[in-house]
Tab-separated table of C-alpha atoms in Angstrom:
chain	number	residue	atom	x	y	z
C	1040	UNK	CA	-0.002	0.012	-0.005
C	1041	UNK	CA	1.254	3.456	-0.890
C	1042	UNK	CA	0.522	5.043	2.469
C	1043	UNK	CA	2.390	7.790	4.339
C	1044	UNK	CA	3.775	5.186	6.756
C	1045	UNK	CA	5.029	3.082	3.859
C	1046	UNK	CA	6.596	6.079	2.121
C	1047	UNK	CA	8.369	7.151	5.314
C	1048	UNK	CA	9.587	3.563	5.889
C	1049	UNK	CA	10.842	3.284	2.354
C	1050	UNK	CA	12.871	6.506	2.699
C	1051	UNK	CA	14.302	5.309	6.000
C	1052	UNK	CA	15.403	1.968	4.464
C	1053	UNK	CA	16.840	3.304	1.253
C	1054	UNK	CA	18.735	6.496	2.137
C	1055	UNK	CA	22.449	6.318	1.326
C	1056	UNK	CA	25.323	8.441	2.540
C	1057	UNK	CA	25.848	9.782	-1.033
C	1058	UNK	CA	22.245	11.088	-0.982
C	1059	UNK	CA	22.918	13.443	1.913
C	1060	UNK	CA	24.240	16.921	1.030
C	1061	UNK	CA	27.598	17.730	2.542
C	1062	UNK	CA	26.327	20.576	4.752
C	1063	UNK	CA	23.855	18.165	6.291
C	1064	UNK	CA	26.634	15.632	6.965
C	1065	UNK	CA	28.676	18.359	8.654
C	1066	UNK	CA	25.675	19.427	10.724
C	1067	UNK	CA	25.155	15.832	11.793
C	1068	UNK	CA	28.776	15.700	12.994
C	1069	UNK	CA	28.131	18.912	14.947
C	1070	UNK	CA	25.055	17.360	16.518
C	1071	UNK	CA	26.882	14.178	17.451
C	1072	UNK	CA	29.644	16.122	19.199
C	1073	UNK	CA	27.041	18.255	21.004
C	1074	UNK	CA	25.194	15.096	22.098
C	1075	UNK	CA	28.393	13.537	23.479
C	1076	UNK	CA	29.015	16.583	25.622
C	1077	UNK	CA	25.471	16.361	27.004
C	1078	UNK	CA	25.937	12.641	27.729
C	1079	UNK	CA	29.090	13.235	29.744
C	1080	UNK	CA	27.235	15.990	31.618
C	1081	UNK	CA	24.826	13.351	32.917
C	1082	UNK	CA	27.596	11.690	34.920
C	1083	UNK	CA	26.649	11.562	38.637
C	1084	UNK	CA	23.046	12.660	38.141
C	1085	UNK	CA	20.881	10.722	40.633
C	1086	UNK	CA	18.134	9.610	38.160
C	1087	UNK	CA	20.683	8.828	35.485
C	1088	UNK	CA	22.785	6.778	37.917
C	1089	UNK	CA	19.644	4.830	38.893
C	1090	UNK	CA	18.859	3.915	35.334
C	1091	UNK	CA	22.510	3.091	34.633
C	1092	UNK	CA	22.668	0.818	37.689
C	1093	UNK	CA	19.593	-0.979	36.428
C	1094	UNK	CA	21.134	-1.385	32.964
C	1095	UNK	CA	24.421	-2.725	34.294
C	1096	UNK	CA	22.774	-5.059	36.785
C	1097	UNK	CA	20.447	-6.432	34.118
C	1098	UNK	CA	22.913	-6.845	31.332
C	1099	UNK	CA	26.048	-8.846	30.650
C	1100	UNK	CA	29.231	-7.891	32.470
C	1101	UNK	CA	30.806	-7.071	29.133
C	1102	UNK	CA	29.328	-6.430	25.733
C	1103	UNK	CA	29.980	-4.701	22.434
C	1104	UNK	CA	28.373	-1.371	23.251
C	1105	UNK	CA	29.657	1.462	25.455
C	1106	UNK	CA	27.914	2.733	28.553
C	1107	UNK	CA	29.768	6.038	28.351
C	1108	UNK	CA	29.696	7.394	31.892
C	1109	UNK	CA	30.155	4.044	33.548
C	1110	UNK	CA	33.292	3.205	31.475
C	1111	UNK	CA	31.722	-0.152	30.962
C	1112	UNK	CA	30.305	-2.125	28.036
C	1113	UNK	CA	27.045	-3.971	27.836
C	1114	UNK	CA	24.378	-5.072	25.348
C	1115	UNK	CA	23.243	-2.520	22.745
C	1116	UNK	CA	19.808	-2.405	24.316
C	1117	UNK	CA	21.073	-1.463	27.779
C	1118	UNK	CA	23.839	0.844	26.583
C	1119	UNK	CA	21.267	2.827	24.541
C	1120	UNK	CA	19.019	3.023	27.595
C	1121	UNK	CA	21.759	4.377	29.906
C	1122	UNK	CA	23.266	6.780	27.419
C	1123	UNK	CA	19.842	8.168	26.439
C	1124	UNK	CA	19.029	8.905	30.063
C	1125	UNK	CA	22.412	10.557	30.594
C	1126	UNK	CA	22.203	12.906	27.578
C	1127	UNK	CA	18.888	14.498	28.495
C	1128	UNK	CA	19.246	15.395	32.208
C	1129	UNK	CA	21.402	18.527	31.843
C	1130	UNK	CA	18.910	20.174	29.449
C	1131	UNK	CA	21.694	20.962	27.029
C	1132	UNK	CA	20.816	18.523	24.194
C	1133	UNK	CA	19.570	19.764	20.852
C	1134	UNK	CA	15.951	20.513	19.776
C	1135	UNK	CA	14.076	20.810	16.512
C	1136	UNK	CA	11.738	23.800	16.691
C	1137	UNK	CA	8.983	22.733	14.337
C	1138	UNK	CA	8.446	19.324	15.932
C	1139	UNK	CA	9.318	20.422	19.515
C	1140	UNK	CA	11.458	17.274	19.621
C	1141	UNK	CA	14.952	16.509	21.013
C	1142	UNK	CA	16.361	14.160	18.395
C	1143	UNK	CA	19.934	13.576	19.620
C	1144	UNK	CA	19.070	12.122	22.941
C	1145	UNK	CA	17.122	9.230	21.384
C	1146	UNK	CA	18.783	8.764	17.997
C	1147	UNK	CA	22.492	8.771	18.834
C	1148	UNK	CA	22.362	6.404	21.873
C	1149	UNK	CA	20.602	3.684	19.865
C	1150	UNK	CA	22.567	4.180	16.663
C	1151	UNK	CA	25.938	4.287	18.431
C	1152	UNK	CA	25.180	1.158	20.463
C	1153	UNK	CA	24.266	-0.891	17.401
C	1154	UNK	CA	27.060	0.562	15.270
C	1155	UNK	CA	29.609	-0.539	17.893
C	1156	UNK	CA	27.976	-3.997	18.014
C	1157	UNK	CA	28.003	-4.660	14.255
C	1158	UNK	CA	31.285	-2.888	13.414
C	1159	UNK	CA	29.580	-0.267	11.302
C	1160	UNK	CA	31.595	2.544	9.688
C	1161	UNK	CA	31.405	6.169	10.675
C	1162	UNK	CA	29.516	6.913	7.474
C	1163	UNK	CA	27.035	4.223	8.320
C	1164	UNK	CA	26.494	5.795	11.718
C	1165	UNK	CA	25.988	9.237	10.253
C	1166	UNK	CA	23.558	8.022	7.630
C	1167	UNK	CA	21.512	6.118	10.145
C	1168	UNK	CA	21.493	9.135	12.431
C	1169	UNK	CA	20.138	11.359	9.620
C	1170	UNK	CA	17.445	8.745	9.010
C	1171	UNK	CA	16.493	8.860	12.718
C	1172	UNK	CA	16.361	12.707	12.716
C	1173	UNK	CA	14.305	12.906	9.518
C	1174	UNK	CA	11.747	10.334	10.648
C	1175	UNK	CA	11.452	11.506	14.264
C	1176	UNK	CA	11.120	15.167	13.287
C	1177	UNK	CA	8.366	14.444	10.747
C	1178	UNK	CA	6.487	12.263	13.283
C	1179	UNK	CA	6.695	15.125	15.790
C	1180	UNK	CA	5.438	17.643	13.240
C	1181	UNK	CA	2.642	15.324	12.274
C	1182	UNK	CA	1.385	14.808	15.836
C	1183	UNK	CA	1.621	18.573	16.325
C	1184	UNK	CA	0.798	20.981	19.105
C	1185	UNK	CA	-2.281	19.138	20.471
C	1186	UNK	CA	-0.054	16.094	21.108
C	1187	UNK	CA	2.669	18.113	22.802
C	1188	UNK	CA	0.178	19.555	25.317
C	1189	UNK	CA	-0.060	16.218	27.065
C	1190	UNK	CA	2.729	14.047	25.568
C	1191	UNK	CA	6.506	14.554	25.647
C	1192	UNK	CA	7.230	14.274	21.970
C	1193	UNK	CA	10.767	13.132	22.590
C	1194	UNK	CA	9.398	10.048	24.304
C	1195	UNK	CA	6.767	9.315	21.595
C	1196	UNK	CA	8.241	10.376	18.261
C	1197	UNK	CA	11.634	9.518	19.696
C	1198	UNK	CA	10.734	5.771	19.750
C	1199	UNK	CA	10.164	5.794	16.033
C	1200	UNK	CA	13.296	7.838	15.409
C	1201	UNK	CA	15.378	5.282	17.289
C	1202	UNK	CA	13.747	2.388	15.383
C	1203	UNK	CA	14.436	4.047	12.065
C	1204	UNK	CA	18.084	4.734	12.817
C	1205	UNK	CA	18.710	1.191	14.055
C	1206	UNK	CA	16.715	-0.283	11.281
C	1207	UNK	CA	18.884	1.472	8.712
C	1208	UNK	CA	22.060	0.164	10.369
C	1209	UNK	CA	20.577	-3.356	10.306
C	1210	UNK	CA	19.807	-2.891	6.579
C	1211	UNK	CA	16.095	-3.570	6.925
C	1212	UNK	CA	14.182	-3.414	3.702
C	1213	UNK	CA	11.171	-1.121	3.295
C	1214	UNK	CA	8.676	-3.727	4.526
C	1215	UNK	CA	10.749	-4.620	7.568
C	1216	UNK	CA	11.270	-0.920	8.337
C	1217	UNK	CA	7.514	-0.415	8.276
C	1218	UNK	CA	7.094	-3.224	10.746
C	1219	UNK	CA	9.832	-1.653	12.971
C	1220	UNK	CA	7.970	1.642	12.972
C	1221	UNK	CA	4.724	-0.137	13.790
C	1222	UNK	CA	6.273	-1.860	16.835
C	1223	UNK	CA	7.945	1.390	17.888
C	1224	UNK	CA	4.700	3.337	17.648
C	1225	UNK	CA	2.718	0.906	19.785
C	1226	UNK	CA	5.319	1.241	22.606
C	1227	UNK	CA	5.735	5.054	22.379
C	1228	UNK	CA	5.025	6.934	25.584
C	1229	UNK	CA	5.837	9.968	27.720
C	1230	UNK	CA	3.486	12.277	29.701
C	1231	UNK	CA	4.174	15.771	31.021
C	1232	UNK	CA	2.445	15.124	34.328
C	1233	UNK	CA	5.841	14.429	35.920
C	1234	UNK	CA	6.665	18.126	36.002
C	1235	UNK	CA	4.030	18.949	38.582
C	1236	UNK	CA	5.815	16.908	41.269
C	1237	UNK	CA	9.446	17.204	40.028
C	1238	UNK	CA	9.540	13.463	39.223
C	1239	UNK	CA	12.395	11.745	37.412
C	1240	UNK	CA	10.292	10.591	34.450
C	1241	UNK	CA	11.933	12.737	31.749
C	1242	UNK	CA	15.075	10.569	31.879
C	1243	UNK	CA	12.894	7.439	31.640
C	1244	UNK	CA	11.215	8.875	28.566
C	1245	UNK	CA	14.469	9.007	26.619
C	1246	UNK	CA	15.845	5.797	28.035
C	1247	UNK	CA	12.693	3.957	27.018
C	1248	UNK	CA	12.439	5.596	23.586
C	1249	UNK	CA	16.010	4.791	22.546
C	1250	UNK	CA	15.906	1.212	23.840
C	1251	UNK	CA	12.343	0.423	22.768
C	1252	UNK	CA	13.023	1.725	19.227
C	1253	UNK	CA	16.188	-0.383	19.051
C	1254	UNK	CA	14.208	-3.465	20.116
C	1255	UNK	CA	11.507	-2.759	17.500
C	1256	UNK	CA	14.142	-2.683	14.742
C	1257	UNK	CA	15.879	-5.893	15.887
C	1258	UNK	CA	12.514	-7.689	16.157
C	1259	UNK	CA	11.587	-6.575	12.623
C	1260	UNK	CA	14.796	-8.084	11.274
C	1261	UNK	CA	13.733	-11.363	12.928
C	1262	UNK	CA	10.371	-11.309	11.194
C	1263	UNK	CA	8.315	-9.678	13.966
C	1264	UNK	CA	5.465	-7.685	12.458
C	1265	UNK	CA	4.060	-4.345	13.510
C	1266	UNK	CA	1.045	-2.188	12.588
C	1267	UNK	CA	1.286	-1.141	8.922
C	1268	UNK	CA	-0.227	2.277	9.638
C	1269	UNK	CA	0.628	2.911	13.276
C	1270	UNK	CA	0.788	6.645	12.607
C	1271	UNK	CA	-2.275	7.432	10.538
C	1272	UNK	CA	-4.447	4.358	11.118
C	1273	UNK	CA	-7.921	4.697	12.718
C	1274	UNK	CA	-6.555	3.325	16.010
C	1275	UNK	CA	-2.954	4.571	15.517
C	1276	UNK	CA	-0.877	7.183	17.267
C	1277	UNK	CA	-2.705	10.317	15.939
C	1278	UNK	CA	-6.081	8.856	16.771
C	1279	UNK	CA	-5.081	8.296	20.372
C	1280	UNK	CA	-2.528	11.039	20.953
C	1281	UNK	CA	-3.501	14.086	18.825
C	1282	UNK	CA	-6.539	16.124	17.817
C	1283	UNK	CA	-4.819	18.022	15.071
C	1284	UNK	CA	-2.470	15.716	13.129
C	1285	UNK	CA	-1.442	16.778	9.656
C	1286	UNK	CA	-0.684	13.675	7.570
C	1287	UNK	CA	1.221	15.694	4.916
C	1288	UNK	CA	3.985	16.316	7.488
C	1289	UNK	CA	5.005	12.683	7.401
C	1290	UNK	CA	6.329	12.831	3.792
C	1291	UNK	CA	6.959	16.535	3.422
C	1292	UNK	CA	10.074	17.030	1.264
C	1293	UNK	CA	11.592	13.614	1.889
C	1294	UNK	CA	15.021	13.655	0.229
C	1295	UNK	CA	14.903	17.399	-0.509
C	1296	UNK	CA	14.067	19.198	2.687
C	1297	UNK	CA	16.653	18.127	5.323
C	1298	UNK	CA	15.041	18.656	8.700
C	1299	UNK	CA	18.277	17.553	10.394
C	1300	UNK	CA	19.874	20.822	9.314
C	1301	UNK	CA	17.028	22.772	10.951
C	1302	UNK	CA	17.908	21.462	14.414
C	1303	UNK	CA	18.951	23.970	17.114
C	1304	UNK	CA	21.612	23.742	19.743
C	1305	UNK	CA	20.931	24.792	23.325
C	1306	UNK	CA	22.786	27.690	24.901
C	1307	UNK	CA	21.031	27.922	28.265
C	1308	UNK	CA	20.799	24.776	30.429
C	1309	UNK	CA	17.025	24.923	30.686
C	1310	UNK	CA	13.823	24.004	28.889
C	1311	UNK	CA	13.930	25.408	25.354
C	1312	UNK	CA	10.641	27.228	25.932
C	1313	UNK	CA	12.507	29.590	28.254
C	1314	UNK	CA	15.297	30.504	25.813
C	1315	UNK	CA	13.554	33.055	23.567
C	1316	UNK	CA	12.486	35.158	26.553
C	1317	UNK	CA	15.830	34.727	28.286
C	1318	UNK	CA	17.670	36.068	25.250
C	1319	UNK	CA	15.201	38.954	24.904
C	1320	UNK	CA	15.675	39.916	28.585
C	1321	UNK	CA	19.400	39.722	28.197
C	1322	UNK	CA	19.174	42.033	25.173
C	1323	UNK	CA	17.283	44.637	27.210
C	1324	UNK	CA	19.497	44.467	30.250
C	1325	UNK	CA	22.709	44.782	28.219
C	1326	UNK	CA	21.339	47.591	26.043
C	1327	UNK	CA	20.299	49.656	29.041
C	1328	UNK	CA	22.923	48.606	31.587
C	1329	UNK	CA	20.375	47.159	33.987
C	1330	UNK	CA	21.123	45.141	37.137
C	1331	UNK	CA	18.603	42.751	38.739
C	1332	UNK	CA	17.646	45.303	41.386
C	1333	UNK	CA	16.736	47.741	38.657
C	1334	UNK	CA	13.919	45.501	37.395
C	1335	UNK	CA	10.483	45.819	38.918
C	1336	UNK	CA	8.611	43.431	36.590
C	1337	UNK	CA	9.195	41.244	33.553
C	1338	UNK	CA	6.279	40.245	31.278
C	1339	UNK	CA	7.258	37.505	28.879
C	1340	UNK	CA	5.080	37.294	25.753
C	1341	UNK	CA	5.008	33.635	24.838
C	1342	UNK	CA	3.327	30.882	22.837
C	1343	UNK	CA	0.729	28.562	24.358
C	1344	UNK	CA	3.148	25.649	24.467
C	1345	UNK	CA	5.354	27.533	26.904
C	1346	UNK	CA	2.387	28.204	29.163
C	1347	UNK	CA	1.297	24.535	28.999
C	1348	UNK	CA	4.762	23.205	29.934
C	1349	UNK	CA	6.126	25.906	32.217
C	1350	UNK	CA	2.885	27.130	33.819
C	1351	UNK	CA	2.605	24.251	36.349
C	1352	UNK	CA	6.056	25.064	37.780
C	1353	UNK	CA	5.380	27.873	40.216
C	1354	UNK	CA	7.797	27.133	43.026
C	1355	UNK	CA	10.453	24.691	41.826
C	1356	UNK	CA	11.625	22.252	44.420
C	1357	UNK	CA	14.592	20.735	42.586
C	1358	UNK	CA	17.329	21.919	40.290
C	1359	UNK	CA	15.791	19.931	37.397
C	1360	UNK	CA	12.307	21.363	38.022
C	1361	UNK	CA	13.739	24.892	38.192
C	1362	UNK	CA	14.888	24.557	34.565
C	1363	UNK	CA	11.135	24.582	33.677
C	1364	UNK	CA	10.478	27.737	35.665
C	1365	UNK	CA	10.434	30.816	33.477
C	1366	UNK	CA	11.029	33.091	36.498
C	1367	UNK	CA	14.026	31.104	37.717
C	1368	UNK	CA	15.681	30.997	34.261
C	1369	UNK	CA	15.209	34.763	33.771
C	1370	UNK	CA	16.494	35.467	37.280
C	1371	UNK	CA	19.718	33.582	36.539
C	1372	UNK	CA	20.077	35.341	33.151
C	1373	UNK	CA	19.607	38.672	34.885
C	1374	UNK	CA	22.297	37.920	37.440
C	1375	UNK	CA	24.875	36.093	35.355
C	1376	UNK	CA	24.222	36.781	31.705
C	1377	UNK	CA	23.338	33.126	31.063
C	1378	UNK	CA	21.559	30.247	32.811
C	1379	UNK	CA	24.231	27.559	33.062
C	1380	UNK	CA	24.476	24.323	35.002
C	1381	UNK	CA	26.602	25.792	37.842
C	1382	UNK	CA	24.258	28.775	38.105
C	1383	UNK	CA	21.270	26.467	38.532
C	1384	UNK	CA	23.022	24.257	41.081
C	1385	UNK	CA	24.222	27.100	43.293
C	1386	UNK	CA	21.567	29.784	42.866
C	1387	UNK	CA	18.210	28.356	41.859
C	1388	UNK	CA	16.795	28.955	45.347
C	1389	UNK	CA	18.920	31.917	46.448
C	1390	UNK	CA	17.008	34.879	47.901
C	1391	UNK	CA	17.845	37.081	44.875
C	1392	UNK	CA	16.713	34.430	42.441
C	1393	UNK	CA	13.441	33.817	44.273
C	1394	UNK	CA	12.810	37.584	44.495
C	1395	UNK	CA	13.384	38.071	40.784
C	1396	UNK	CA	11.411	34.926	39.885
C	1397	UNK	CA	8.320	36.388	41.500
C	1398	UNK	CA	8.553	39.498	39.219
C	1399	UNK	CA	8.206	37.359	36.082
C	1400	UNK	CA	4.936	36.471	34.382
C	1401	UNK	CA	3.905	34.867	31.128
C	1402	UNK	CA	1.146	36.152	28.856
C	1403	UNK	CA	-0.017	34.654	25.544
C	1404	UNK	CA	1.074	36.738	22.569
C	1405	UNK	CA	-0.786	36.284	19.263
C	1406	UNK	CA	2.274	36.917	17.061
C	1407	UNK	CA	4.542	34.632	18.998
C	1408	UNK	CA	1.884	31.935	19.211
C	1409	UNK	CA	1.056	31.989	15.472
C	1410	UNK	CA	4.740	31.744	14.588
C	1411	UNK	CA	5.283	28.757	16.912
C	1412	UNK	CA	6.599	26.088	16.511
C	1413	UNK	CA	8.317	26.975	13.227
C	1414	UNK	CA	9.753	30.083	14.794
C	1415	UNK	CA	10.396	30.646	18.522
C	1416	UNK	CA	10.217	34.454	18.957
C	1417	UNK	CA	11.245	35.989	22.239
C	1418	UNK	CA	9.431	39.114	23.427
C	1419	UNK	CA	9.637	40.757	26.819
C	1420	UNK	CA	8.353	43.927	28.533
C	1421	UNK	CA	10.677	45.054	31.287
C	1422	UNK	CA	9.377	47.609	33.810
C	1423	UNK	CA	12.141	49.271	35.826
C	1424	UNK	CA	12.081	50.569	39.334
C	1425	UNK	CA	12.496	54.141	38.041
C	1426	UNK	CA	9.323	53.891	35.986
C	1427	UNK	CA	10.549	53.014	32.467
C	1428	UNK	CA	8.964	50.382	30.218
C	1429	UNK	CA	11.462	48.697	27.943
C	1430	UNK	CA	10.803	46.189	25.176
C	1431	UNK	CA	13.053	43.362	23.971
C	1432	UNK	CA	12.682	41.043	20.978
C	1433	UNK	CA	14.727	38.153	19.636
C	1434	UNK	CA	13.648	36.424	16.425
C	1435	UNK	CA	16.248	33.639	16.555
C	1436	UNK	CA	17.499	32.561	19.991
C	1437	UNK	CA	21.130	31.644	20.340
C	1438	UNK	CA	21.669	28.143	18.904
C	1439	UNK	CA	18.974	28.385	16.194
C	1440	UNK	CA	20.176	27.626	12.607
C	1441	UNK	CA	20.347	31.352	11.793
C	1442	UNK	CA	22.152	32.074	15.037
C	1443	UNK	CA	23.961	28.831	15.469
C	1444	UNK	CA	26.951	27.673	17.516
C	1445	UNK	CA	30.319	27.373	15.742
C	1446	UNK	CA	32.351	24.250	15.968
C	1447	UNK	CA	34.613	26.014	18.466
C	1448	UNK	CA	31.594	26.923	20.617
C	1449	UNK	CA	30.270	23.321	20.402
C	1450	UNK	CA	33.610	21.917	21.478
C	1451	UNK	CA	34.036	24.476	24.279
C	1452	UNK	CA	30.496	23.574	25.450
C	1453	UNK	CA	31.410	19.884	25.529
C	1454	UNK	CA	34.489	20.569	27.614
C	1455	UNK	CA	32.458	22.786	29.967
C	1456	UNK	CA	29.901	20.055	30.478
C	1457	UNK	CA	32.595	17.540	31.259
C	1458	UNK	CA	34.195	19.820	33.804
C	1459	UNK	CA	30.838	20.395	35.406
C	1460	UNK	CA	30.043	16.729	35.886
C	1461	UNK	CA	33.567	15.420	36.354
C	1462	UNK	CA	32.600	12.773	33.780
C	1463	UNK	CA	35.837	13.001	31.823
C	1464	UNK	CA	39.205	14.750	32.063
C	1465	UNK	CA	40.236	17.437	29.572
C	1466	UNK	CA	42.598	14.929	27.877
C	1467	UNK	CA	39.929	12.262	27.703
C	1468	UNK	CA	37.402	14.679	26.198
C	1469	UNK	CA	39.899	16.008	23.703
C	1470	UNK	CA	40.756	12.506	22.487
C	1471	UNK	CA	37.086	11.575	22.159
C	1472	UNK	CA	36.191	14.815	20.401
C	1473	UNK	CA	38.980	14.267	17.881
C	1474	UNK	CA	37.576	10.838	17.109
C	1475	UNK	CA	34.057	12.260	16.743
C	1476	UNK	CA	35.109	15.143	14.427
C	1477	UNK	CA	36.738	12.513	12.159
C	1478	UNK	CA	33.880	9.968	12.410
C	1479	UNK	CA	33.052	10.208	8.670
C	1480	UNK	CA	36.443	8.602	7.885
C	1481	UNK	CA	36.300	5.912	10.518
C	1482	UNK	CA	36.152	2.372	8.980
C	1483	UNK	CA	34.688	1.099	12.210
C	1484	UNK	CA	32.937	2.886	15.047
C	1485	UNK	CA	34.860	2.128	18.302
C	1486	UNK	CA	34.503	3.128	21.946
C	1487	UNK	CA	34.522	6.927	22.543
C	1488	UNK	CA	35.843	7.109	26.117
C	1489	UNK	CA	36.794	3.449	26.483
C	1490	UNK	CA	36.067	0.913	29.215
C	1491	UNK	CA	37.738	0.876	32.612
């Protein structure tokens, strides 16, 4: 049947390295290095360590695939699980605006684990990763804003992204790939309710998506069948998880529009919904030489998605929950010029942060909301203690494709994340980054940090 699911599966199975434009290959290398830094940043995080302990206790003592922060190897399934959890906790992993989806944290853990298992080349890994990005982004766009209001798209669309990437590495044909997507779709999950009580579920979302997608692809290779139209069928994902799915998104520009290249890097260590307003506030404060005590009120003009996700977080109880508090993020930006990992750890509940947090409000803005999710515009109104009303606007937050990070900035960010977590020394990081920057020429994907 010539259905959207079948078309998407055929693309995922048949893409070749030579089909991918060189700028997209280079962007994929950038995204891989950025993901690695975020993974190392997860070292020592309590929820990440819990998932990693489970993976290591459940799996073989040694295996073909690297559990990066444990300096151990295990099965591909469990390595993907642990690395996916690790790479999402610092809130520094990439995001695709239009799908509101974090591709790296589910695509690279699964693809790397299987590439290490089967001895795939670096080009194989990059091609499979592009497949995962292209499929996952389109599924996220298809499910749309109504889906994201309740479901964490990285946990749902991410399961299919992982399956597509691994399926490509395993050389599934189009029919097998469609089965893999069917199995991945029926196991896709992830609910935003965890934010209300500062629960650890966000790391479970990525761990499950990466490993469940991997399992779906391996099962398909073994003849296991999945729903042929898990996305658009009458009892498929859109029917159960979205009230506004647009089926055209699934096959939009396959092979000509490269959604991978549209992916944004994160500058601040917080939920991406806070970044546009944070950059707009920083613009105002720098332009007018303001200090935190000069600010009487900040009104952030936002899209509905920001209100849906950030609105429940009124008084954050943990560092991770504070990254979903608009007031906390803007308070840190006002004090330090950025909202980094150290700033969150040391100051998210300081008296000055709490005082500034209570001055911040969110209001729905028609222009910002109509542009979202394709464009994430930042607009703020800053009222000063001396009676002025100042306006800030940012059309492309730092890290977006039109305001992207250079390779030097990506590498510096990775080193900064490693120093923060203590997950790797400067020398270890430098050696790993050199291997990653040259991954396209690697005849075989090896260990990145190595096993103890």
